[in-house]
Amino acid sequence: MNTCSYIADQDVSTETLFELSEFFKFFGDTTRIRIIQILLSGENSVNEIAEKLSLEQSVVSHQLRILRTANLVKPRRDGRKMFYSLDDDHIGMIFNTGLTHILHKKKGK
Amino acid sequence: MNTCSYIADQDVSTETLFELSEFFKFFGDTTRIRIIQILLSGENSVNEIAEKLSLEQSVVSHQLRILRTANLVKPRRDGRKMFYSLDDDHIGMIFNTGLTHILHKKKGK
DNA sequence: GCGATGTATGAACAAGTATTCATGTTTTCA
DNA sequence: TGAAAACATGAATACTTGTTCATACATCGC
């Protein structure tokens, strides 16, 4: 028995599993995952994110709104700029767990 | 600096981030996450899964196909039955990491 | 107040996707 | 061999969702 499955072995309600899938959806989009990766290194303004990703400001704003509504990021206003940062310590962990899997798979090839 | 971000701090290619988001998409569906949860406790046949989830066999088969193509589950034939199991140890870990987040959030309320 | 900068939002469109229903395939057993 | 069981698959439909474009909102310096 490995230590990774102790939670899953317990009863989990269908509603919780639904929320879990909804939660993973936030990571299931290229734009959002790239935004999250940028925020892993710290606070960024909307325009900074847009420039780093070569995306329109509108696209970034829309996705930030989704992440904000889900409490994955939190905004901070400084003058005209809005700085966003990750709102939850778990986010980096989940990101890394997934990334480890991907890199591990690539290595295996 | 916490130990969770050491990977993210490194350079990650846009393509890898794309693959990462594609990977998370598999977890971003209620039906698939429920199937995964069942398989966490071990091998199950298609009909067993369908019955446990009160879903049509066709629905389960379609989703298993997606998970199989992504190498998240692997099939084993025994007579007329097909038994599916998780193909990768990381899956349980990712599932639990997300679940931990959800349960933690619920607790906080 | 006014223009400029930075950001948010609404509507429309396009693309992707999960489910349904019907049918096809494989295997077993009589 | 033929029927039934177990599963897979294809097409159609309905739904969701990301992007685009235009526009609105908020803040700063003048």
mmCIF file of C-alpha atoms (C1' of nucleotides) in Angstrom:
data_model
loop_
_atom_site.group_PDB
_atom_site.id
_atom_site.type_symbol
_atom_site.label_atom_id
_atom_site.label_comp_id
_atom_site.label_asym_id
_atom_site.label_seq_id
_atom_site.Cartn_x
_atom_site.Cartn_y
_atom_site.Cartn_z
ATOM 1 C CA MET A 1 0.000 0.000 0.000
ATOM 2 C CA ASN A 2 1.398 3.325 -0.950
ATOM 3 C CA THR A 3 0.732 6.537 0.855
ATOM 4 C CA CYS A 4 -0.835 8.186 -2.137
ATOM 5 C CA SER A 5 -4.158 6.389 -2.066
ATOM 6 C CA TYR A 6 -5.257 6.710 1.496
ATOM 7 C CA ILE A 7 -7.770 9.424 0.769
ATOM 8 C CA ALA A 8 -9.230 7.891 -2.334
ATOM 9 C CA ASP A 9 -9.926 4.703 -0.454
ATOM 10 C CA GLN A 10 -12.365 6.553 1.701
ATOM 11 C CA ASP A 11 -15.906 7.328 0.701
ATOM 12 C CA VAL A 12 -16.176 10.402 -1.445
ATOM 13 C CA SER A 13 -19.554 11.794 -2.351
ATOM 14 C CA THR A 14 -20.603 12.202 -5.938
ATOM 15 C CA GLU A 15 -20.901 15.910 -5.359
ATOM 16 C CA THR A 16 -17.343 16.115 -4.112
ATOM 17 C CA LEU A 17 -16.164 14.250 -7.189
ATOM 18 C CA PHE A 18 -18.107 16.708 -9.303
ATOM 19 C CA GLU A 19 -16.390 19.615 -7.582
ATOM 20 C CA LEU A 20 -13.081 17.856 -8.061
ATOM 21 C CA SER A 21 -13.635 17.601 -11.798
ATOM 22 C CA GLU A 22 -14.714 21.228 -11.912
ATOM 23 C CA PHE A 23 -11.528 22.105 -10.098
ATOM 24 C CA PHE A 24 -9.321 20.217 -12.547
ATOM 25 C CA LYS A 25 -11.058 21.989 -15.417
ATOM 26 C CA PHE A 26 -9.312 25.181 -14.408
ATOM 27 C CA PHE A 27 -6.000 23.489 -15.144
ATOM 28 C CA GLY A 28 -7.310 22.002 -18.349
ATOM 29 C CA ASP A 29 -6.758 25.004 -20.556
ATOM 30 C CA THR A 30 -3.485 26.085 -22.110
ATOM 31 C CA THR A 31 -3.991 29.759 -21.486
ATOM 32 C CA ARG A 32 -4.893 29.297 -17.850
ATOM 33 C CA ILE A 33 -2.087 26.866 -17.139
ATOM 34 C CA ARG A 34 0.385 29.271 -18.701
ATOM 35 C CA ILE A 35 -0.983 32.095 -16.580
ATOM 36 C CA ILE A 36 -0.697 29.923 -13.503
ATOM 37 C CA GLN A 37 2.882 29.075 -14.361
ATOM 38 C CA ILE A 38 3.762 32.741 -14.612
ATOM 39 C CA LEU A 39 2.099 33.483 -11.284
ATOM 40 C CA LEU A 40 4.072 30.682 -9.658
ATOM 41 C CA SER A 41 7.063 32.983 -9.814
ATOM 42 C CA GLY A 42 5.130 35.798 -8.177
ATOM 43 C CA GLU A 43 2.734 38.663 -8.688
ATOM 44 C CA ASN A 44 2.164 39.934 -12.215
ATOM 45 C CA SER A 45 0.017 42.634 -13.741
ATOM 46 C CA VAL A 46 -2.465 41.840 -16.474
ATOM 47 C CA ASN A 47 -0.353 43.474 -19.125
ATOM 48 C CA GLU A 48 2.773 41.723 -17.948
ATOM 49 C CA ILE A 49 1.050 38.390 -18.315
ATOM 50 C CA ALA A 50 -0.332 39.324 -21.724
ATOM 51 C CA GLU A 51 3.082 40.378 -22.957
ATOM 52 C CA LYS A 52 4.876 37.349 -21.618
ATOM 53 C CA LEU A 53 2.367 35.071 -23.310
ATOM 54 C CA SER A 54 1.906 37.179 -26.435
ATOM 55 C CA LEU A 55 -1.810 37.232 -25.842
ATOM 56 C CA GLU A 56 -4.384 39.986 -26.103
ATOM 57 C CA GLN A 57 -5.178 41.727 -22.850
ATOM 58 C CA SER A 58 -8.787 40.719 -23.271
ATOM 59 C CA VAL A 59 -7.960 37.038 -23.368
ATOM 60 C CA VAL A 60 -5.901 37.281 -20.204
ATOM 61 C CA SER A 61 -8.574 39.291 -18.411
ATOM 62 C CA HIS A 62 -11.236 36.770 -19.308
ATOM 63 C CA GLN A 63 -9.216 33.876 -18.015
ATOM 64 C CA LEU A 64 -8.130 35.751 -14.915
ATOM 65 C CA ARG A 65 -11.760 36.358 -14.189
ATOM 66 C CA ILE A 66 -12.411 32.621 -14.269
ATOM 67 C CA LEU A 67 -9.441 31.935 -12.009
ATOM 68 C CA ARG A 68 -10.470 34.749 -9.686
ATOM 69 C CA THR A 69 -14.048 33.530 -9.413
ATOM 70 C CA ALA A 70 -12.680 30.120 -8.495
ATOM 71 C CA ASN A 71 -10.425 31.701 -5.883
ATOM 72 C CA LEU A 72 -7.330 30.394 -7.591
ATOM 73 C CA VAL A 73 -5.890 33.870 -7.988
ATOM 74 C CA LYS A 74 -6.376 37.072 -6.084
ATOM 75 C CA PRO A 75 -6.121 40.628 -7.396
ATOM 76 C CA ARG A 76 -4.394 43.601 -5.882
ATOM 77 C CA ARG A 77 -4.828 47.054 -7.250
ATOM 78 C CA ASP A 78 -1.924 49.452 -7.504
ATOM 79 C CA GLY A 79 -2.960 52.588 -9.282
ATOM 80 C CA ARG A 80 -4.278 51.673 -12.667
ATOM 81 C CA LYS A 81 -2.649 48.285 -12.624
ATOM 82 C CA MET A 82 -4.039 45.085 -11.258
ATOM 83 C CA PHE A 83 -1.575 42.592 -9.899
ATOM 84 C CA TYR A 84 -2.585 38.983 -9.691
ATOM 85 C CA SER A 85 -1.094 36.245 -7.571
ATOM 86 C CA LEU A 86 -1.941 32.679 -6.677
ATOM 87 C CA ASP A 87 -4.438 32.501 -3.870
ATOM 88 C CA ASP A 88 -3.830 28.971 -2.722
ATOM 89 C CA ASP A 89 -0.740 27.003 -1.828
ATOM 90 C CA HIS A 90 -2.258 23.865 -3.268
ATOM 91 C CA ILE A 91 -2.176 25.250 -6.777
ATOM 92 C CA GLY A 92 1.565 25.048 -7.104
ATOM 93 C CA MET A 93 1.515 21.556 -5.706
ATOM 94 C CA ILE A 94 -1.081 20.343 -8.176
ATOM 95 C CA PHE A 95 0.731 22.059 -11.006
ATOM 96 C CA ASN A 96 3.955 20.328 -10.058
ATOM 97 C CA THR A 97 2.373 16.952 -9.539
ATOM 98 C CA GLY A 98 0.972 17.098 -13.053
ATOM 99 C CA LEU A 99 4.168 18.476 -14.488
ATOM 100 C CA THR A 100 6.170 15.712 -12.852
ATOM 101 C CA HIS A 101 3.930 13.216 -14.584
ATOM 102 C CA ILE A 102 4.364 14.848 -17.970
ATOM 103 C CA LEU A 103 8.126 15.135 -17.670
ATOM 104 C CA HIS A 104 8.337 11.579 -16.424
ATOM 105 C CA LYS A 105 6.370 10.369 -19.435
ATOM 106 C CA LYS A 106 8.581 12.316 -21.825
ATOM 107 C CA LYS A 107 11.674 10.863 -20.242
ATOM 108 C CA GLY A 108 10.293 7.388 -20.665
ATOM 109 C CA LYS A 109 9.997 7.721 -24.411
ATOM 110 C CA MET B 1 10.739 29.125 -0.498
ATOM 111 C CA ASN B 2 8.674 26.016 -0.216
ATOM 112 C CA THR B 3 9.529 22.674 -1.701
ATOM 113 C CA CYS B 4 6.462 22.639 -3.906
ATOM 114 C CA SER B 5 7.680 25.082 -6.469
ATOM 115 C CA TYR B 6 11.110 23.836 -7.387
ATOM 116 C CA ILE B 7 9.959 22.404 -10.658
ATOM 117 C CA ALA B 8 7.817 25.307 -11.701
ATOM 118 C CA ASP B 9 10.696 27.655 -11.176
ATOM 119 C CA GLN B 10 12.554 25.957 -13.951
ATOM 120 C CA ASP B 11 11.970 26.692 -17.589
ATOM 121 C CA VAL B 12 9.052 24.807 -19.005
ATOM 122 C CA SER B 13 8.359 24.907 -22.697
ATOM 123 C CA THR B 14 5.049 26.130 -24.021
ATOM 124 C CA GLU B 15 4.517 22.724 -25.548
ATOM 125 C CA THR B 16 4.994 21.023 -22.207
ATOM 126 C CA LEU B 17 2.482 23.387 -20.653
ATOM 127 C CA PHE B 18 0.087 22.522 -23.445
ATOM 128 C CA GLU B 19 0.517 18.829 -22.737
ATOM 129 C CA LEU B 20 0.035 19.551 -19.065
ATOM 130 C CA SER B 21 -3.287 21.239 -19.703
ATOM 131 C CA GLU B 22 -4.323 18.391 -21.992
ATOM 132 C CA PHE B 23 -3.450 16.007 -19.203
ATOM 133 C CA PHE B 24 -5.560 17.852 -16.649
ATOM 134 C CA LYS B 25 -8.481 17.811 -19.051
ATOM 135 C CA PHE B 26 -8.856 14.098 -18.492
ATOM 136 C CA PHE B 27 -9.581 14.841 -14.842
ATOM 137 C CA GLY B 28 -11.909 17.681 -15.728
ATOM 138 C CA ASP B 29 -14.979 15.592 -16.401
ATOM 139 C CA THR B 30 -17.318 14.186 -13.804
ATOM 140 C CA THR B 31 -17.778 10.843 -15.482
ATOM 141 C CA ARG B 32 -14.075 10.282 -15.970
ATOM 142 C CA ILE B 33 -13.138 11.342 -12.454
ATOM 143 C CA ARG B 34 -15.764 8.978 -11.051
ATOM 144 C CA ILE B 35 -14.398 6.163 -13.181
ATOM 145 C CA ILE B 36 -10.901 6.942 -11.977
ATOM 146 C CA GLN B 37 -12.050 6.905 -8.382
ATOM 147 C CA ILE B 38 -13.541 3.461 -8.832
ATOM 148 C CA LEU B 39 -10.371 2.171 -10.442
ATOM 149 C CA LEU B 40 -8.330 3.502 -7.544
ATOM 150 C CA SER B 41 -9.674 0.594 -5.527
ATOM 151 C CA GLY B 42 -8.670 -1.871 -8.199
ATOM 152 C CA GLU B 43 -9.598 -3.509 -11.461
ATOM 153 C CA ASN B 44 -13.202 -3.257 -12.644
ATOM 154 C CA SER B 45 -15.089 -4.499 -15.665
ATOM 155 C CA VAL B 46 -16.993 -2.093 -17.888
ATOM 156 C CA ASN B 47 -20.343 -3.290 -16.628
ATOM 157 C CA GLU B 48 -19.223 -3.083 -13.023
ATOM 158 C CA ILE B 49 -18.278 0.528 -13.525
ATOM 159 C CA ALA B 50 -21.507 1.291 -15.335
ATOM 160 C CA GLU B 51 -23.568 -0.271 -12.567
ATOM 161 C CA LYS B 52 -21.695 1.442 -9.772
ATOM 162 C CA LEU B 53 -22.163 4.794 -11.457
ATOM 163 C CA SER B 54 -25.666 4.135 -12.777
ATOM 164 C CA LEU B 55 -24.507 5.024 -16.261
ATOM 165 C CA GLU B 56 -25.139 3.429 -19.618
ATOM 166 C CA GLN B 57 -22.490 1.020 -20.783
ATOM 167 C CA SER B 58 -21.978 3.145 -23.853
ATOM 168 C CA VAL B 59 -21.092 6.197 -21.812
ATOM 169 C CA VAL B 60 -18.543 4.284 -19.791
ATOM 170 C CA SER B 61 -17.026 2.716 -22.873
ATOM 171 C CA HIS B 62 -16.653 6.053 -24.574
ATOM 172 C CA GLN B 63 -14.906 7.575 -21.597
ATOM 173 C CA LEU B 64 -12.741 4.513 -21.046
ATOM 174 C CA ARG B 65 -11.635 4.828 -24.623
ATOM 175 C CA ILE B 66 -10.467 8.367 -23.944
ATOM 176 C CA LEU B 67 -8.641 7.307 -20.807
ATOM 177 C CA ARG B 68 -7.145 4.314 -22.581
ATOM 178 C CA THR B 69 -5.902 6.382 -25.511
ATOM 179 C CA ALA B 70 -4.235 8.689 -23.004
ATOM 180 C CA ASN B 71 -2.642 5.705 -21.273
ATOM 181 C CA LEU B 72 -4.373 6.513 -18.022
ATOM 182 C CA VAL B 73 -6.040 3.125 -17.876
ATOM 183 C CA LYS B 74 -5.141 -0.232 -19.331
ATOM 184 C CA PRO B 75 -7.504 -3.014 -20.372
ATOM 185 C CA ARG B 76 -7.273 -6.733 -19.698
ATOM 186 C CA ARG B 77 -9.551 -9.205 -21.350
ATOM 187 C CA ASP B 78 -10.997 -12.117 -19.446
ATOM 188 C CA GLY B 79 -13.447 -13.993 -21.572
ATOM 189 C CA ARG B 80 -16.107 -11.599 -22.694
ATOM 190 C CA LYS B 81 -15.296 -9.097 -20.025
ATOM 191 C CA MET B 82 -12.830 -6.298 -20.150
ATOM 192 C CA PHE B 83 -11.199 -5.293 -16.927
ATOM 193 C CA TYR B 84 -9.755 -1.842 -16.626
ATOM 194 C CA SER B 85 -7.184 -0.591 -14.171
ATOM 195 C CA LEU B 86 -5.130 2.526 -13.701
ATOM 196 C CA ASP B 87 -2.025 2.482 -15.822
ATOM 197 C CA ASP B 88 0.035 5.007 -13.938
ATOM 198 C CA ASP B 89 0.908 5.521 -10.294
ATOM 199 C CA HIS B 90 0.787 9.281 -10.735
ATOM 200 C CA ILE B 91 -2.937 9.233 -11.356
ATOM 201 C CA GLY B 92 -3.816 8.381 -7.805
ATOM 202 C CA MET B 93 -1.428 11.007 -6.574
ATOM 203 C CA ILE B 94 -2.930 13.730 -8.719
ATOM 204 C CA PHE B 95 -6.422 12.642 -7.788
ATOM 205 C CA ASN B 96 -5.557 12.858 -4.117
ATOM 206 C CA THR B 97 -3.780 16.164 -4.409
ATOM 207 C CA GLY B 98 -6.871 17.678 -5.968
ATOM 208 C CA LEU B 99 -9.182 15.957 -3.535
ATOM 209 C CA THR B 100 -7.152 17.243 -0.630
ATOM 210 C CA HIS B 101 -7.641 20.743 -1.955
ATOM 211 C CA ILE B 102 -11.402 20.305 -2.314
ATOM 212 C CA LEU B 103 -11.839 18.800 1.123
ATOM 213 C CA HIS B 104 -9.641 21.470 2.630
ATOM 214 C CA LYS B 105 -11.755 24.165 1.025
ATOM 215 C CA LYS B 106 -14.965 22.577 2.270
ATOM 216 C CA LYS B 107 -13.576 22.366 5.762
ATOM 217 C CA GLY B 108 -12.695 26.003 5.685
ATOM 218 C CA LYS B 109 -16.255 27.089 5.104
ATOM 219 C "C1'" DG C 1 -12.606 68.051 -16.178
ATOM 220 C "C1'" DC C 2 -10.109 65.609 -19.891
ATOM 221 C "C1'" DG C 3 -7.288 62.526 -22.311
ATOM 222 C "C1'" DA C 4 -4.572 58.475 -21.746
ATOM 223 C "C1'" DT C 5 -3.515 54.150 -19.661
ATOM 224 C "C1'" DG C 6 -4.854 49.767 -17.706
ATOM 225 C "C1'" DT C 7 -8.322 46.554 -17.054
ATOM 226 C "C1'" DA C 8 -13.037 44.388 -17.228
ATOM 227 C "C1'" DT C 9 -17.032 42.847 -19.558
ATOM 228 C "C1'" DG C 10 -20.753 41.684 -22.954
ATOM 229 C "C1'" DA C 11 -22.205 39.572 -27.171
ATOM 230 C "C1'" DA C 12 -21.251 36.813 -31.100
ATOM 231 C "C1'" DC C 13 -18.918 33.288 -33.209
ATOM 232 C "C1'" DA C 14 -16.321 29.025 -33.669
ATOM 233 C "C1'" DA C 15 -14.536 24.934 -31.922
ATOM 234 C "C1'" DG C 16 -14.584 21.219 -28.968
ATOM 235 C "C1'" DT C 17 -16.942 17.560 -26.330
ATOM 236 C "C1'" DA C 18 -20.159 14.490 -23.649
ATOM 237 C "C1'" DT C 19 -24.245 11.885 -24.219
ATOM 238 C "C1'" DT C 20 -27.668 9.241 -26.813
ATOM 239 C "C1'" DC C 21 -29.056 5.784 -29.897
ATOM 240 C "C1'" DA C 22 -28.217 2.396 -33.077
ATOM 241 C "C1'" DT C 23 -25.249 -0.935 -34.677
ATOM 242 C "C1'" DG C 24 -20.962 -3.606 -35.037
ATOM 243 C "C1'" DT C 25 -17.543 -6.788 -32.952
ATOM 244 C "C1'" DT C 26 -15.760 -10.404 -30.022
ATOM 245 C "C1'" DT C 27 -16.282 -14.207 -27.063
ATOM 246 C "C1'" DT C 28 -18.683 -17.938 -24.777
ATOM 247 C "C1'" DC C 29 -21.671 -21.767 -24.447
ATOM 248 C "C1'" DA C 30 -25.251 -24.872 -25.747
ATOM 249 C "C1'" DT D 1 -23.649 -22.852 -35.841
ATOM 250 C "C1'" DG D 2 -26.445 -19.684 -33.604
ATOM 251 C "C1'" DA D 3 -27.860 -16.953 -29.833
ATOM 252 C "C1'" DA D 4 -26.651 -14.255 -26.002
ATOM 253 C "C1'" DA D 5 -23.478 -11.570 -23.241
ATOM 254 C "C1'" DA D 6 -20.037 -7.941 -22.933
ATOM 255 C "C1'" DC D 7 -18.037 -4.342 -24.969
ATOM 256 C "C1'" DA D 8 -16.734 -0.901 -28.763
ATOM 257 C "C1'" DT D 9 -17.812 2.488 -32.049
ATOM 258 C "C1'" DG D 10 -20.015 5.834 -35.371
ATOM 259 C "C1'" DA D 11 -23.106 9.595 -36.222
ATOM 260 C "C1'" DA D 12 -26.097 13.069 -34.560
ATOM 261 C "C1'" DT D 13 -27.329 16.236 -31.153
ATOM 262 C "C1'" DA D 14 -26.939 19.429 -27.474
ATOM 263 C "C1'" DC D 15 -24.075 21.729 -24.589
ATOM 264 C "C1'" DT D 16 -20.089 23.998 -23.051
ATOM 265 C "C1'" DT D 17 -16.343 27.035 -23.638
ATOM 266 C "C1'" DG D 18 -12.410 29.962 -25.497
ATOM 267 C "C1'" DT D 19 -11.476 33.778 -28.431
ATOM 268 C "C1'" DT D 20 -12.549 38.046 -30.844
ATOM 269 C "C1'" DC D 21 -14.165 42.580 -31.153
ATOM 270 C "C1'" DA D 22 -16.208 46.397 -29.379
ATOM 271 C "C1'" DT D 23 -17.088 48.974 -25.534
ATOM 272 C "C1'" DA D 24 -17.405 50.231 -20.697
ATOM 273 C "C1'" DC D 25 -15.143 51.216 -16.259
ATOM 274 C "C1'" DA D 26 -11.492 52.998 -13.229
ATOM 275 C "C1'" DT D 27 -7.402 55.600 -12.204
ATOM 276 C "C1'" DC D 28 -3.735 58.868 -12.972
ATOM 277 C "C1'" DG D 29 -1.442 63.151 -14.607
ATOM 278 C "C1'" DC D 30 -2.267 67.509 -16.517
#
